[in-house]
Structure formats: structure tokens, C-alpha cells
Short mmCIF file of C-alpha atoms in Angstrom, two decimals:
data_model
loop_
_atom_site.label_atom_id
_atom_site.label_comp_id
_atom_site.label_asym_id
_atom_site.label_seq_id
_atom_site.Cartn_x
_atom_site.Cartn_y
_atom_site.Cartn_z
CA MET A 29 -18.27 -11.65 33.58
CA ALA A 30 -14.71 -12.09 32.28
CA GLU A 31 -16.03 -13.13 28.87
CA ARG A 32 -18.18 -10.01 28.66
CA LEU A 33 -15.19 -7.87 29.67
CA GLU A 34 -13.10 -9.38 26.87
CA ARG A 35 -15.80 -8.62 24.34
CA LEU A 36 -16.23 -5.02 25.51
CA VAL A 37 -12.48 -4.43 25.51
CA LEU A 38 -12.17 -5.75 21.96
CA GLN A 39 -15.15 -3.72 20.75
CA ALA A 40 -13.94 -0.49 22.32
CA GLY A 41 -10.35 -1.18 21.33
CA VAL A 42 -10.97 -1.65 17.62
CA MET A 43 -12.85 1.65 17.51
CA ALA A 44 -10.28 3.53 19.59
CA VAL A 45 -7.32 2.24 17.57
CA MET A 46 -8.81 3.82 14.44
CA LEU A 47 -9.30 7.25 16.00
CA ALA A 48 -6.31 7.59 18.34
CA VAL A 49 -3.90 10.27 17.07
CA LEU A 50 -1.74 13.04 18.52
CA SER A 51 -1.39 16.57 17.19
CA PHE A 52 2.41 16.93 17.32
CA LYS A 53 3.32 17.34 13.65
CA VAL A 54 7.05 17.21 14.37
CA PHE A 55 6.52 13.44 14.67
CA GLU A 56 4.61 12.99 11.44
CA LEU A 57 4.45 9.19 11.44
CA ASP A 58 4.73 8.37 15.12
CA ARG A 59 1.96 10.76 16.12
CA TYR A 60 -0.33 8.26 14.41
CA PHE A 61 1.50 5.05 15.22
CA VAL A 62 2.31 5.49 18.91
CA PRO A 63 -1.22 6.19 20.25
CA LYS A 64 -2.62 3.35 18.15
CA GLU A 65 0.04 1.00 19.49
CA LEU A 66 -0.85 2.12 23.00
CA VAL A 67 -4.50 1.21 22.40
CA LEU A 68 -3.52 -2.18 20.94
CA HIS A 69 -1.23 -3.03 23.86
CA ALA A 70 -3.72 -1.83 26.48
CA ALA A 71 -6.48 -3.94 24.94
CA ALA A 72 -4.16 -6.96 24.75
CA PHE A 73 -3.19 -6.50 28.39
CA LEU A 74 -6.82 -6.46 29.53
CA VAL A 75 -7.63 -9.51 27.41
CA ALA A 76 -4.63 -11.41 28.78
CA ALA A 77 -5.57 -10.44 32.34
CA SER A 78 -9.10 -11.69 31.71
CA LEU A 79 -7.72 -15.01 30.51
CA VAL A 80 -5.83 -15.37 33.79
CA ILE A 81 -8.96 -14.59 35.78
CA ARG A 82 -10.89 -17.29 33.95
CA ARG A 83 -8.25 -19.95 34.79
CA ARG A 84 -9.39 -22.50 32.24
CA ALA A 85 -7.48 -25.23 30.49
CA LEU A 86 -5.86 -24.31 27.20
CA THR A 87 -7.16 -25.92 24.01
CA VAL A 88 -4.61 -25.60 21.21
CA ASP A 89 -5.09 -26.48 17.55
CA ILE A 90 -2.68 -26.22 14.64
CA THR A 91 -3.51 -22.56 14.02
CA ASP A 92 -2.78 -21.63 17.63
CA ALA A 93 0.47 -23.58 17.59
CA LEU A 94 1.67 -21.92 14.39
CA LEU A 95 0.83 -18.45 15.68
CA ALA A 96 2.64 -19.21 18.93
CA LEU A 97 5.65 -20.40 16.94
CA PHE A 98 5.64 -17.15 14.96
CA VAL A 99 5.62 -15.10 18.18
CA ILE A 100 8.29 -17.22 19.89
CA TRP A 101 10.55 -17.11 16.84
CA THR A 102 10.09 -13.34 16.66
CA ALA A 103 11.18 -13.10 20.31
CA ALA A 104 14.26 -15.21 19.59
CA SER A 105 15.07 -13.08 16.56
CA ALA A 106 14.86 -9.92 18.69
CA LEU A 107 17.86 -11.12 20.69
CA PHE A 108 20.09 -10.71 17.62
CA ALA A 109 18.83 -7.26 16.61
CA THR A 110 21.11 -4.25 16.25
CA ASN A 111 18.46 -1.80 17.46
CA HIS A 112 16.74 -3.44 20.42
CA TRP A 113 14.31 -0.54 20.84
CA LEU A 114 12.88 -1.19 17.38
CA ALA A 115 12.96 -4.92 18.05
CA GLN A 116 10.95 -4.50 21.26
CA ARG A 117 8.40 -2.36 19.47
CA ALA A 118 7.92 -4.85 16.63
CA LEU A 119 7.85 -7.84 18.98
CA ALA A 120 5.29 -6.12 21.20
CA LEU A 121 3.00 -5.52 18.26
CA SER A 122 3.18 -9.18 17.23
CA VAL A 123 2.50 -10.41 20.78
CA SER A 124 -0.45 -8.05 21.25
CA SER A 125 -1.88 -9.00 17.86
CA ALA A 126 -1.73 -12.68 18.79
CA VAL A 127 -3.47 -11.97 22.11
CA ILE A 128 -6.22 -10.09 20.25
CA PHE A 129 -6.71 -13.09 17.96
CA TRP A 130 -6.87 -15.57 20.82
CA GLY A 131 -9.11 -13.31 22.88
CA ALA A 132 -11.53 -12.79 20.00
CA ARG A 133 -11.56 -16.48 19.21
CA ARG A 134 -12.35 -17.47 22.79
CA ALA A 135 -14.84 -14.65 23.28
CA GLY A 136 -16.64 -15.63 20.08
CA ALA A 137 -16.78 -19.31 21.02
CA ALA A 138 -17.62 -18.82 24.71
CA GLY A 139 -20.87 -20.34 25.81
CA ALA A 140 -23.05 -22.48 23.60
CA ALA A 141 -26.00 -20.12 23.89
CA GLY A 142 -24.18 -16.82 23.53
CA ALA A 143 -21.51 -17.72 20.99
CA ALA A 144 -23.37 -16.42 17.93
CA GLY A 145 -24.21 -13.18 19.71
CA SER A 146 -20.62 -12.64 20.79
CA GLN A 147 -19.30 -13.29 17.30
CA ARG A 148 -21.77 -10.87 15.77
CA ALA A 149 -21.03 -8.20 18.36
CA LEU A 150 -17.31 -8.39 17.61
CA LEU A 151 -17.73 -8.43 13.84
CA VAL A 152 -20.21 -5.55 13.90
CA ALA A 153 -17.73 -3.53 15.97
CA ALA A 154 -14.98 -4.30 13.45
CA SER A 155 -17.20 -3.26 10.53
CA LEU A 156 -18.32 -0.11 12.30
CA ALA A 157 -14.71 0.83 13.02
CA THR A 158 -13.91 0.34 9.32
CA VAL A 159 -16.75 2.62 8.28
CA VAL A 160 -15.88 5.29 10.85
CA VAL A 161 -12.24 5.53 9.75
CA ALA A 162 -13.40 5.63 6.12
CA ILE A 163 -15.64 8.57 6.99
CA THR A 164 -12.63 10.48 8.38
CA SER A 165 -10.91 9.93 5.03
CA LEU A 166 -13.92 11.21 3.10
CA ALA A 167 -14.21 14.18 5.44
CA GLN A 168 -10.65 15.19 4.62
CA ALA A 169 -11.17 14.59 0.91
CA TYR A 170 -14.14 16.96 0.86
CA GLY A 171 -12.62 19.83 2.76
CA PHE A 172 -12.83 19.15 6.49
CA GLU A 173 -9.61 20.32 8.16
CA THR A 174 -8.18 19.50 11.57
CA GLU A 175 -4.73 19.38 13.13
CA TYR A 176 -5.15 15.61 13.45
CA PHE A 177 -5.05 15.16 9.67
CA THR A 178 -1.95 15.48 7.50
CA LEU A 179 -1.70 16.73 3.93
CA ALA A 180 1.29 14.53 3.09
CA ARG A 181 -0.72 11.49 1.95
CA ALA A 182 -4.29 12.78 1.87
CA PRO A 183 -6.98 11.66 2.34
CA GLY A 184 -5.49 9.68 5.23
CA GLY A 185 -7.99 10.75 7.90
CA THR A 186 -7.03 9.55 11.35
CA LEU A 187 -4.50 7.09 9.92
CA GLY A 188 -2.40 9.78 8.26
CA ASN A 189 -2.01 7.99 4.94
CA ARG A 190 -4.53 7.23 2.20
CA ASN A 191 -2.97 3.81 1.58
CA PHE A 192 -3.39 2.83 5.23
CA ILE A 193 -7.06 3.83 5.07
CA ALA A 194 -7.52 1.75 1.92
CA HIS A 195 -5.91 -1.28 3.57
CA ILE A 196 -8.32 -0.98 6.49
CA VAL A 197 -11.28 -0.74 4.12
CA ALA A 198 -10.18 -3.77 2.10
CA ILE A 199 -9.73 -5.86 5.26
CA GLY A 200 -13.06 -4.79 6.75
CA LEU A 201 -15.09 -5.04 3.54
CA PRO A 202 -15.92 -8.80 3.58
CA VAL A 203 -17.29 -8.71 7.10
CA THR A 204 -19.24 -5.53 6.29
CA VAL A 205 -20.92 -7.43 3.46
CA TRP A 206 -21.68 -10.19 5.97
CA CYS A 207 -23.29 -7.67 8.33
CA ALA A 208 -25.50 -6.44 5.48
CA VAL A 209 -26.71 -9.81 4.21
CA THR A 210 -27.31 -11.34 7.67
CA ALA A 211 -28.93 -8.31 9.35
CA LYS A 212 -31.94 -9.17 11.47
CA ARG A 213 -33.97 -6.17 10.33
CA ALA A 214 -34.50 -4.62 6.92
CA LEU A 215 -33.48 -1.16 8.10
CA GLU A 216 -30.24 -2.51 9.53
CA ALA A 217 -29.48 -4.22 6.21
CA LEU A 218 -30.11 -0.93 4.38
CA VAL A 219 -27.75 0.96 6.68
CA TRP A 220 -24.99 -1.56 6.07
CA SER A 221 -25.59 -1.27 2.32
CA LEU A 222 -25.11 2.49 2.58
CA ALA A 223 -21.92 1.76 4.51
CA GLY A 224 -20.81 -0.15 1.42
CA ALA A 225 -21.11 3.08 -0.57
CA VAL A 226 -18.88 4.83 1.97
CA LEU A 227 -16.24 2.10 1.76
CA SER A 228 -16.35 2.03 -2.04
CA ALA A 229 -15.95 5.81 -2.31
CA THR A 230 -13.00 5.67 0.09
CA LEU A 231 -11.31 2.94 -1.93
CA VAL A 232 -11.67 4.95 -5.12
CA LEU A 233 -10.35 8.19 -3.61
CA SER A 234 -7.42 6.38 -1.98
CA ARG A 235 -5.99 5.33 -5.35
CA SER A 236 -4.41 2.38 -3.50
CA ARG A 237 -3.48 -0.28 -6.03
CA ALA A 238 -2.83 -2.84 -3.28
CA ALA A 239 -6.35 -2.37 -1.90
CA TRP A 240 -7.90 -2.55 -5.36
CA LEU A 241 -6.04 -5.78 -6.07
CA ALA A 242 -7.11 -7.19 -2.70
CA VAL A 243 -10.80 -6.52 -3.35
CA ALA A 244 -10.57 -7.96 -6.86
CA ALA A 245 -8.81 -11.08 -5.53
CA CYS A 246 -11.42 -11.48 -2.81
CA ILE A 247 -14.26 -11.38 -5.32
CA ALA A 248 -12.50 -13.82 -7.66
CA VAL A 249 -11.71 -16.30 -4.89
CA LEU A 250 -15.16 -16.25 -3.28
CA VAL A 251 -17.34 -16.54 -6.39
CA ILE A 252 -17.30 -20.35 -6.48
CA PRO A 253 -17.60 -20.87 -2.67
CA LEU A 254 -20.53 -18.44 -2.63
CA VAL A 255 -22.33 -20.42 -5.34
CA VAL A 256 -21.57 -23.73 -3.63
CA SER A 257 -22.83 -22.45 -0.28
CA ARG A 258 -26.14 -21.32 -1.75
CA LYS A 259 -27.99 -24.39 -0.51
CA TYR A 260 -27.35 -23.22 3.06
CA TRP A 261 -28.85 -19.73 2.64
CA GLU A 262 -31.09 -19.84 -0.46
CA LYS A 263 -34.26 -19.60 1.67
CA GLN A 264 -33.08 -16.33 3.23
CA ARG A 265 -32.90 -12.83 1.75
CA VAL A 266 -29.18 -13.00 1.15
CA GLY A 267 -29.18 -12.73 -2.64
CA GLY A 268 -31.26 -9.56 -2.78
CA ARG A 269 -29.32 -7.89 -0.02
CA LEU A 270 -26.01 -8.78 -1.65
CA ALA A 271 -27.20 -7.30 -4.95
CA ARG A 272 -28.27 -4.10 -3.19
CA PHE A 273 -24.91 -3.86 -1.40
CA LEU A 274 -23.06 -4.20 -4.72
CA LEU A 275 -25.32 -1.58 -6.32
CA THR A 276 -24.75 0.96 -3.56
CA ALA A 277 -21.02 0.25 -3.69
CA VAL A 278 -20.95 0.96 -7.43
CA ILE A 279 -22.93 4.17 -6.92
CA GLY A 280 -20.62 5.26 -4.11
CA GLY A 281 -17.53 4.66 -6.24
CA ALA A 282 -19.05 6.52 -9.20
CA LEU A 283 -19.96 9.52 -7.05
CA ALA A 284 -16.41 9.64 -5.70
CA VAL A 285 -15.12 9.98 -9.26
CA VAL A 286 -17.52 12.70 -10.45
CA LEU A 287 -17.98 14.85 -7.32
CA PRO A 288 -15.39 17.64 -6.90
CA ASN A 289 -13.03 17.22 -3.94
CA ASP A 290 -10.11 19.05 -2.31
CA LEU A 291 -7.45 16.53 -3.31
CA ASN A 292 -4.55 17.92 -5.32
CA TRP A 293 -3.95 15.22 -7.89
CA THR A 294 -1.33 16.08 -10.50
CA SER A 295 -3.04 14.07 -13.23
CA ASP A 296 -6.18 14.99 -15.17
CA SER A 297 -7.39 11.38 -14.84
CA PRO A 298 -5.88 10.18 -11.53
CA TYR A 299 -8.18 7.21 -10.93
CA LEU A 300 -7.82 5.87 -14.46
CA ASP A 301 -4.06 6.28 -14.27
CA SER A 302 -3.94 4.28 -11.02
CA ALA A 303 -6.14 1.58 -12.53
CA ARG A 304 -3.80 1.26 -15.51
CA LYS A 305 -0.79 0.81 -13.21
CA VAL A 306 -2.33 -1.80 -10.90
CA VAL A 307 -0.02 -4.56 -12.17
CA ASP A 308 2.75 -2.38 -13.58
CA TYR A 309 6.02 -3.33 -11.88
CA GLY A 310 8.31 -2.43 -14.75
CA SER A 311 8.34 1.32 -14.14
CA GLY A 312 7.75 3.97 -11.50
CA SER A 313 7.08 2.93 -7.92
CA GLY A 314 6.42 -0.65 -9.02
CA ARG A 315 9.94 -0.98 -10.36
CA GLY A 316 11.30 0.49 -7.13
CA ARG A 317 9.38 -2.09 -5.12
CA VAL A 318 10.81 -4.97 -7.12
CA ALA A 319 14.34 -3.68 -6.53
CA GLN A 320 13.60 -3.25 -2.83
CA TYR A 321 12.22 -6.78 -2.58
CA ARG A 322 15.29 -8.17 -4.32
CA ASN A 323 17.70 -6.38 -1.99
CA SER A 324 15.65 -7.36 1.06
CA LEU A 325 15.77 -11.00 -0.01
CA ARG A 326 19.55 -10.70 -0.17
CA MET A 327 19.36 -9.56 3.43
CA ALA A 328 17.22 -12.61 4.23
CA ALA A 329 19.65 -14.95 2.48
CA ASP A 330 22.47 -13.52 4.60
CA ASN A 331 20.43 -14.13 7.80
CA PRO A 332 18.09 -17.02 6.92
CA VAL A 333 17.37 -18.38 10.40
CA PHE A 334 16.53 -15.40 12.60
CA GLY A 335 16.80 -12.51 10.16
CA VAL A 336 18.20 -9.14 11.21
CA GLY A 337 15.75 -8.74 14.09
CA PRO A 338 12.11 -7.56 14.16
CA GLY A 339 11.78 -3.90 13.23
CA ASN A 340 15.43 -3.73 12.12
CA TRP A 341 14.92 -3.69 8.36
CA PRO A 342 15.68 0.08 8.13
CA VAL A 343 18.79 -0.40 10.27
CA ARG A 344 20.38 -3.07 8.09
CA TYR A 345 18.91 -2.50 4.61
CA VAL A 346 21.51 0.12 3.74
CA ARG A 347 24.24 -2.55 3.74
CA PHE A 348 22.46 -4.50 1.00
CA ALA A 349 21.17 -1.64 -1.17
CA PRO A 350 23.24 -0.37 -4.10
CA GLY A 351 23.72 3.31 -4.82
CA GLY A 352 20.68 4.98 -6.33
CA ASP A 353 18.21 2.66 -4.58
CA ARG A 354 14.90 4.51 -4.34
CA SER A 355 14.33 3.16 -0.84
CA LEU A 356 17.24 5.26 0.46
CA ALA A 357 17.05 8.90 1.48
CA ASP A 358 19.79 11.52 1.23
CA ASN A 359 20.76 11.07 4.89
CA GLY A 360 22.02 7.54 4.36
CA MET A 361 18.90 5.92 5.86
CA THR A 362 15.81 4.33 4.39
CA ALA A 363 12.99 6.63 3.33
CA ASN A 364 10.44 4.47 5.19
CA PRO A 365 10.80 2.45 8.41
CA TRP A 366 9.58 -0.71 6.69
CA PRO A 367 9.73 -2.37 3.26
CA SER A 368 6.72 -2.19 0.96
CA SER A 369 5.54 -5.63 2.04
CA ASP A 370 4.84 -7.30 5.36
CA TRP A 371 6.11 -10.60 4.04
CA VAL A 372 9.38 -9.14 2.80
CA ALA A 373 9.78 -7.53 6.22
CA PHE A 374 9.05 -10.79 8.04
CA ILE A 375 11.46 -12.92 6.05
CA SER A 376 14.29 -10.37 6.21
CA GLU A 377 13.74 -9.48 9.87
CA ARG A 378 12.60 -12.78 11.42
CA GLY A 379 13.74 -15.54 9.10
CA ILE A 380 12.12 -18.27 7.04
CA VAL A 381 10.67 -20.21 10.01
CA ALA A 382 8.63 -17.22 11.15
CA VAL A 383 7.30 -16.65 7.63
CA LEU A 384 6.32 -20.30 7.22
CA ALA A 385 4.58 -20.24 10.61
CA LEU A 386 2.58 -17.10 9.85
CA GLY A 387 1.77 -18.35 6.37
CA GLY A 388 0.57 -21.57 7.98
CA VAL A 389 -1.77 -19.59 10.23
CA PHE A 390 -3.48 -17.99 7.23
CA ALA A 391 -3.50 -21.25 5.28
CA THR A 392 -5.13 -23.29 8.05
CA LEU A 393 -7.71 -20.58 8.71
CA PHE A 394 -8.52 -20.33 5.00
CA VAL A 395 -8.87 -24.08 4.52
CA GLY A 396 -10.93 -24.31 7.70
CA ALA A 397 -13.23 -21.55 6.43
CA LEU A 398 -14.18 -23.62 3.40
CA ARG A 399 -14.73 -26.96 5.19
CA ARG A 400 -17.26 -28.59 7.51
CA TRP A 401 -20.14 -26.23 6.73
CA ARG A 402 -22.54 -29.02 7.72
CA ASP A 403 -21.26 -28.81 11.29
CA LEU A 404 -22.12 -25.12 11.56
CA PRO A 405 -25.29 -24.13 13.41
CA ASP A 406 -27.00 -21.99 10.71
CA ALA A 407 -26.67 -20.16 7.41
CA ASN A 408 -25.26 -17.07 9.10
CA ALA A 409 -22.33 -19.10 10.36
CA VAL A 410 -21.67 -20.44 6.86
CA LEU A 411 -21.67 -16.90 5.49
CA MET A 412 -19.39 -15.88 8.35
CA LYS A 413 -16.93 -18.50 7.19
CA LEU A 414 -17.02 -16.98 3.71
CA ALA A 415 -16.35 -13.57 5.26
CA LEU A 416 -13.42 -15.14 7.11
CA ALA A 417 -12.00 -16.49 3.84
CA GLY A 418 -12.49 -13.11 2.20
CA THR A 419 -10.72 -11.32 5.04
CA ILE A 420 -7.77 -13.70 4.76
CA VAL A 421 -7.50 -13.02 1.03
CA THR A 422 -7.66 -9.23 1.39
CA THR A 423 -5.23 -9.23 4.31
CA VAL A 424 -2.68 -11.41 2.54
CA VAL A 425 -2.86 -9.37 -0.67
CA VAL A 426 -2.57 -5.89 0.88
CA SER A 427 0.17 -7.11 3.21
CA ALA A 428 2.08 -8.42 0.19
CA PHE A 429 2.37 -4.88 -1.20
CA ASP A 430 2.60 -2.66 1.87
CA ALA A 431 2.99 -2.51 5.64
CA VAL A 432 -0.24 -3.82 7.20
CA LEU A 433 0.34 -6.37 9.95
CA LEU A 434 3.35 -4.28 10.98
CA LEU A 435 1.00 -1.46 12.01
CA ALA A 436 -1.30 -1.38 15.01
CA ALA A 437 -4.63 -0.32 13.45
CA PRO A 438 -4.85 -2.80 10.55
CA ALA A 439 -3.31 -5.54 12.69
CA PHE A 440 -5.94 -5.02 15.42
CA LEU A 441 -8.75 -5.09 12.85
CA ALA A 442 -7.47 -8.11 10.93
CA TRP A 443 -6.72 -10.31 13.94
CA LEU A 444 -10.00 -9.38 15.63
CA ILE A 445 -12.00 -10.39 12.57
CA LEU A 446 -9.99 -13.57 12.04
CA GLY A 447 -10.39 -14.61 15.66
CA ALA A 448 -14.09 -13.86 15.93
CA ALA A 449 -15.00 -15.39 12.55
CA ALA A 450 -12.87 -18.48 13.21
CA ALA A 451 -14.94 -19.06 16.33
CA ALA A 452 -17.87 -19.94 14.04
CA GLY A 453 -16.30 -23.38 13.77
CA ALA A 454 -16.57 -24.16 17.48
CA ARG A 455 -18.81 -27.16 16.89
CA ALA A 456 -16.58 -28.42 14.09
CA ARG A 457 -13.54 -28.10 16.34
CA ALA A 458 -15.33 -30.02 19.04
CA GLY A 459 -15.58 -32.92 16.63
CA ALA A 460 -11.95 -32.48 15.65
CA ARG A 461 -10.96 -32.59 19.32
CA ALA A 462 -12.55 -36.01 19.59
CA ARG A 463 -10.41 -37.12 16.67
CA GLY A 464 -7.23 -35.82 18.29
CA ARG A 465 -6.73 -32.69 16.16
CA THR A 466 -6.49 -30.37 19.16
CA LEU A 467 -4.45 -30.54 22.32
CA GLU A 468 -5.66 -29.92 25.85
CA ALA A 469 -2.93 -28.19 27.85
CA SER A 470 -2.95 -28.05 31.63
CA ARG A 471 -4.14 -25.07 33.62
CA SER A 472 -0.58 -24.30 34.69
CA VAL A 473 0.52 -24.05 31.05
CA TRP A 474 -2.42 -21.80 30.32
CA LEU A 475 -1.51 -19.52 33.21
CA LEU A 476 2.13 -19.48 32.14
CA VAL A 477 1.17 -18.39 28.61
CA ALA A 478 -1.23 -15.73 29.87
CA ALA A 479 1.26 -14.47 32.45
CA GLY A 480 3.92 -14.15 29.75
CA ALA A 481 1.49 -12.19 27.57
CA ILE A 482 0.66 -9.92 30.51
CA LEU A 483 4.34 -9.26 31.16
CA VAL A 484 5.01 -8.32 27.53
CA THR A 485 1.89 -6.19 27.17
CA VAL A 486 2.54 -4.32 30.42
CA GLY A 487 6.01 -3.45 29.17
CA SER A 488 4.54 -2.47 25.81
CA VAL A 489 1.97 -0.18 27.41
CA ALA A 490 4.74 1.44 29.43
CA ARG A 491 6.94 1.94 26.35
CA SER A 492 4.12 3.42 24.25
CA THR A 493 3.16 5.69 27.13
CA THR A 494 6.69 7.06 27.51
CA GLN A 495 6.88 7.59 23.74
CA ALA A 496 3.66 9.60 23.85
CA ILE A 497 4.96 11.61 26.81
CA ALA A 498 8.19 12.30 24.93
CA MET A 499 6.27 13.64 21.94
CA SER A 500 4.09 15.74 24.21
CA THR A 501 7.18 17.07 25.99
CA VAL A 502 8.85 18.09 22.74
CA GLY A 503 5.59 19.59 21.50
CA THR A 504 6.28 21.84 18.52
CA GLY A 505 10.03 21.40 18.94
CA GLY A 506 10.89 25.01 19.70
CA ARG A 507 13.01 24.68 22.85
CA THR A 508 16.18 22.72 23.50
CA ALA A 509 15.08 21.77 27.01
CA ARG A 510 11.99 20.13 25.54
CA TRP A 511 14.09 17.97 23.19
CA VAL A 512 16.42 16.98 26.03
CA ALA A 513 13.47 16.02 28.24
CA GLY A 514 11.99 14.08 25.31
CA ALA A 515 15.21 12.08 25.01
CA MET A 516 14.94 11.19 28.71
CA TRP A 517 11.41 9.88 28.23
CA ASP A 518 12.18 8.02 25.01
CA PRO A 519 15.89 7.07 24.85
CA GLY A 520 15.14 4.74 21.93
CA SER A 521 14.05 7.57 19.61
CA TYR A 522 16.66 8.19 16.93
CA ARG A 523 14.92 11.38 15.85
CA ILE A 524 14.99 12.99 19.30
CA ASN A 525 18.55 11.95 20.13
CA GLN A 526 19.86 13.13 16.78
CA ARG A 527 18.07 16.46 17.13
CA VAL A 528 19.59 17.09 20.57
CA ALA A 529 23.04 16.14 19.29
CA ASP A 530 22.66 18.55 16.35
CA ILE A 531 21.53 21.40 18.61
CA TYR A 532 24.47 21.07 20.96
CA ALA A 533 27.01 20.46 18.19
CA ASN A 534 25.86 23.57 16.32
CA ARG A 535 26.47 25.57 19.49
CA GLY A 536 29.93 24.09 19.89
CA GLN A 537 28.87 22.24 23.06
CA CYS A 538 30.35 18.88 22.12
CA GLY A 539 30.50 17.71 25.72
CA ARG A 540 26.72 17.77 25.82
CA ALA A 541 26.32 16.52 22.26
CA ARG A 542 28.44 13.37 22.65
CA PRO A 543 26.06 11.09 24.63
CA PHE A 544 23.16 11.88 22.32
CA ALA A 545 25.25 11.45 19.19
CA ARG A 546 26.58 8.11 20.41
CA ARG A 547 23.06 6.95 21.17
CA ALA A 548 21.75 8.03 17.75
CA ALA A 549 24.65 6.30 15.99
CA ALA A 550 24.07 3.13 17.99
CA LEU A 551 20.40 3.12 17.00
CA PHE A 552 21.13 3.69 13.29
CA PRO A 553 24.82 3.04 12.47
CA SER A 554 24.23 4.02 8.82
CA SER A 555 23.04 7.53 9.67
CA SER A 556 25.25 10.12 7.97
CA ALA A 557 23.87 12.82 10.29
CA ALA A 558 24.96 10.93 13.40
CA ARG A 559 28.42 10.27 11.94
CA ARG A 560 28.78 13.93 11.00
CA VAL A 561 28.14 15.08 14.57
CA MET A 562 30.58 12.47 15.88
CA ARG A 563 33.30 13.70 13.51
CA ARG A 564 32.71 17.33 14.47
CA CYS A 565 32.99 16.49 18.15
CA GLY A 566 35.91 14.10 17.80
CA ILE A 567 33.93 11.03 18.84
CA LYS A 568 35.40 7.70 17.85
CA SER A 569 32.88 5.27 16.34
#
């Protein structure tokens, strides 16, 4: 029963995390991020609770140990953060992501008879969620309007940013191909092939160079393994179905180019221009990224062990950025709350140990995906391993050029797929256990780990809930009382505290402005707006 609950929670969660969004446009980024984080944390809490109910011994391999090290090091790094609200938020996302991975891995490997069915159920849910969120992007591109979409980075659909949609599509593409080529019925295989056209069209319209690079890298890396693995699936209809999937994907991409849409591109040949700039890092945004990476690495060199604290890149980056840095806004803060790379964020915020641990997770999963195919039960499991390798490649590439694992929706999708697909090696791991490559921990250790995860996820659910309430309380931002109440619900929000301080300071009510100004300045010491209010009201920094 607990195993079925885990599977249902993960299936429902990966769909909900794609669609969850609030309508409060005053909070243009957080109205997407906060509800998705709430879904991630709630799903992680239920999975952790299920693990406690099952009360089984803990089997740990090198991948589990490295992921645990990454989470523990992130927690240690959070102690040294300047902004502990941001640190808690980033730490919570990492903990919940790890729980999703472990839950999916155990759910996919649970029960000798039902393991394959559980793995397929989880991977189908992940693929379906990818297609659904891609459809919301296409809907916006072709004229569908709703208050839950934003025009800032269209067609972003229910993720609010076309690049985020493209990252999701790139991560979910390999397992969608797997669903198509291993479908039990011909009609099901056809439907998944048509889904490939949807994903391809979304990738083209997104103009996301990171996603395009990720898909190209995935294809390049998997060509040889696919040929080598042919002896395991050559008697099945894999080749024909794969060819049909590729054909529909090409048709979908071509239609996206020629069909008129509602996107306001400034170029006469936007898709060709993006293709030309895929590897251009000597000019434009590419040059800005290189400068940002260089300055962020200076930050990492100054704090090599624990970094500046998870989530604290925007708090500390200003100290290391020269004048004219494109990552800085006019208010003395960073234009985005993260660098244009997960890995740059991890090394600058959490230190070299955390980066090596997380890199080790992907490396061990990738190597494991290409080994011991003879120990797998059938051809579908071998192809699942190839999908696992493909997902690792796409995830690593897109996360190298943008925020991916730092965000709830792509993190949920990626760790769910990695966990479920990694479970295809259950039989191989059983043999490894006999050779001493895994460690059996006691039941008490297992309960301690699960209880710790429950504690963190409960706190994370509470924090995300209060953030959502704060946004709902502020609403459209028309009344002062609403902003003040929002600050009570979410004292860690720089935006709300700074807004209240500005309102009171503009009215000459410095007595009321002071506590909010102090709080805003403590959250972001580099904020020129917070310092301006403090000077006006005679507040000493």
C-alpha cells in the first residue's frame, strides 16, 4: 500500500508541478516558482512519510552516498549564508529533490513482479507532464491568452519563461522516445510519436540555445550505445518506431517555423539567428554569460569550502562584479536571482565539495546506465537505461547554461526520471550488493534519515504556504494594509519589505518605515533602494 501511495504521489506531483501557478502579476517570477515549490515539497513530504511507514532497512550505494553528501554539505553551507531565508529556500529544494529521487528509485524497484510496471508508470507520467507543459507553451504561441501566462518571455506557458519550457522538453525528450518505442500497442506508439511533434515544435519556438545544444549532445552521445544495444532489441519493432518518432519530430519542427504565430520576434529570421548563435560566446548574451561565470568563480575562489550559502548568489555577487556588468540592474542588485548556470551557482554558493558530489551522482548514474545490460530483465529495460543516459546528458547540458536544478519544476522532472530509470538496474545492484558495492544500514538509521527529511519538508511546505498567502494578501498591490499584511506572512521577502518601507518613507512616516527598511537591507545589503530609505529616515546601517 505504501509503495502504491509513493507512486501515485510522484505521478500526481510531476503533473501538478508543471501546471501550478498563481495569478498575482505583481510577483512576476515567484507567482510561478512558489506554487511549484509547494507541490515539490508536499510530494517530498508524502514520500518521506511513506518511507517511515514502510520501516525497511536502508540500502545505500555510491550514488545515494554522493547525493546525501551534496545535501548535507548544502545544509552546512546554509549556516554561513548572509540571507538565511534564501538559504532555507534553496536547501529545501535540494532536500525535496533528493527525496523525489530516492522515492522514485525505491518505488521503481519495489517488488520483483511489479517493478517494471512501476517504472513505466512513473516514466509515462513524467513524459505526459512534459507534453502537457509543452502544449501550454504552444497554446500561448498561437494566441491563447490567460492571466496565468506572461508576455515577458513568451511562449512560457505555465512556467512563465520560454527557456524554462525548453529545458523541461529537453529533459523529458529521451524518456518520451522510450515511451514511443516500447509501447505495448501500436496506437499508443503512434500517440507518443505525435507527442514528439509537439515537443519538437515547442523546442523550435522557444529559441533556447541551451535546449538545442542539449538535444544535439544527447543524440551525439547515444548514437554508439544505441547501435551497440541493438542485439537486445533487434527482434522488436524499435527501429521502425524510432524512425517514425524522428519523422514526426522533424515535421513538427518544420510546421512551427512556417505556421504564423503571435510571437513578437524582432528579427525577420529569428530561428535561424538563434541557430547561428548557439555557440557564440564572444558577443551579446553569450559574452555576458562568460563575464558572469568569471566573476562568480572569483566568488567561489574567495569561499572555496562552503561558498556564500545556497541561494545567496544574488546577495554576494555585487561585491565581485565590476561596474558595467550586465548581470547587475540599476538598483544595485542582480537582474536575476541566479547565475546563468546551475553549476556556477553550486560552486559559488555551496563550494567545491558539493559540486564534486553532485557531479559524482550524474557520473555514476551515467556509467551505470551503460553497463551490465546482460543483467537486465528485457529489452525494454536496456532501452530504459539508454533513456536514463540521455536524460543525464540533457540535464547536465541545460543546467550548464541556465537555472534548471535550482527550480522546482525541472528539478522534480529530472530527479523523478533519474530515480525511476535507475531502478531498472535492480537486478544488477543485487549482484553488486553481493560483491560489497552497497551498504545495508540499520532500520534506526533509515528512520533517522526519513525523519530528518520529513522535518525539512514540513518546514518547506509551511514556508511555501506562507509565501503563497503573502502574495494572495498583497493581491494587485493597491493598498498599503495589504503590503503590510504580506510582510507579516512572508518576512523573508525583500520585495514586500522594501515596498512597505518605500510607502511609509514617501509619506514621511519613518517610524513605521524603519523596521521594514532594516529588514530589506539585511536581506540584500547591496540594495540601493534599501539604503536610500535608511538615509532618508536617519537609520544607521
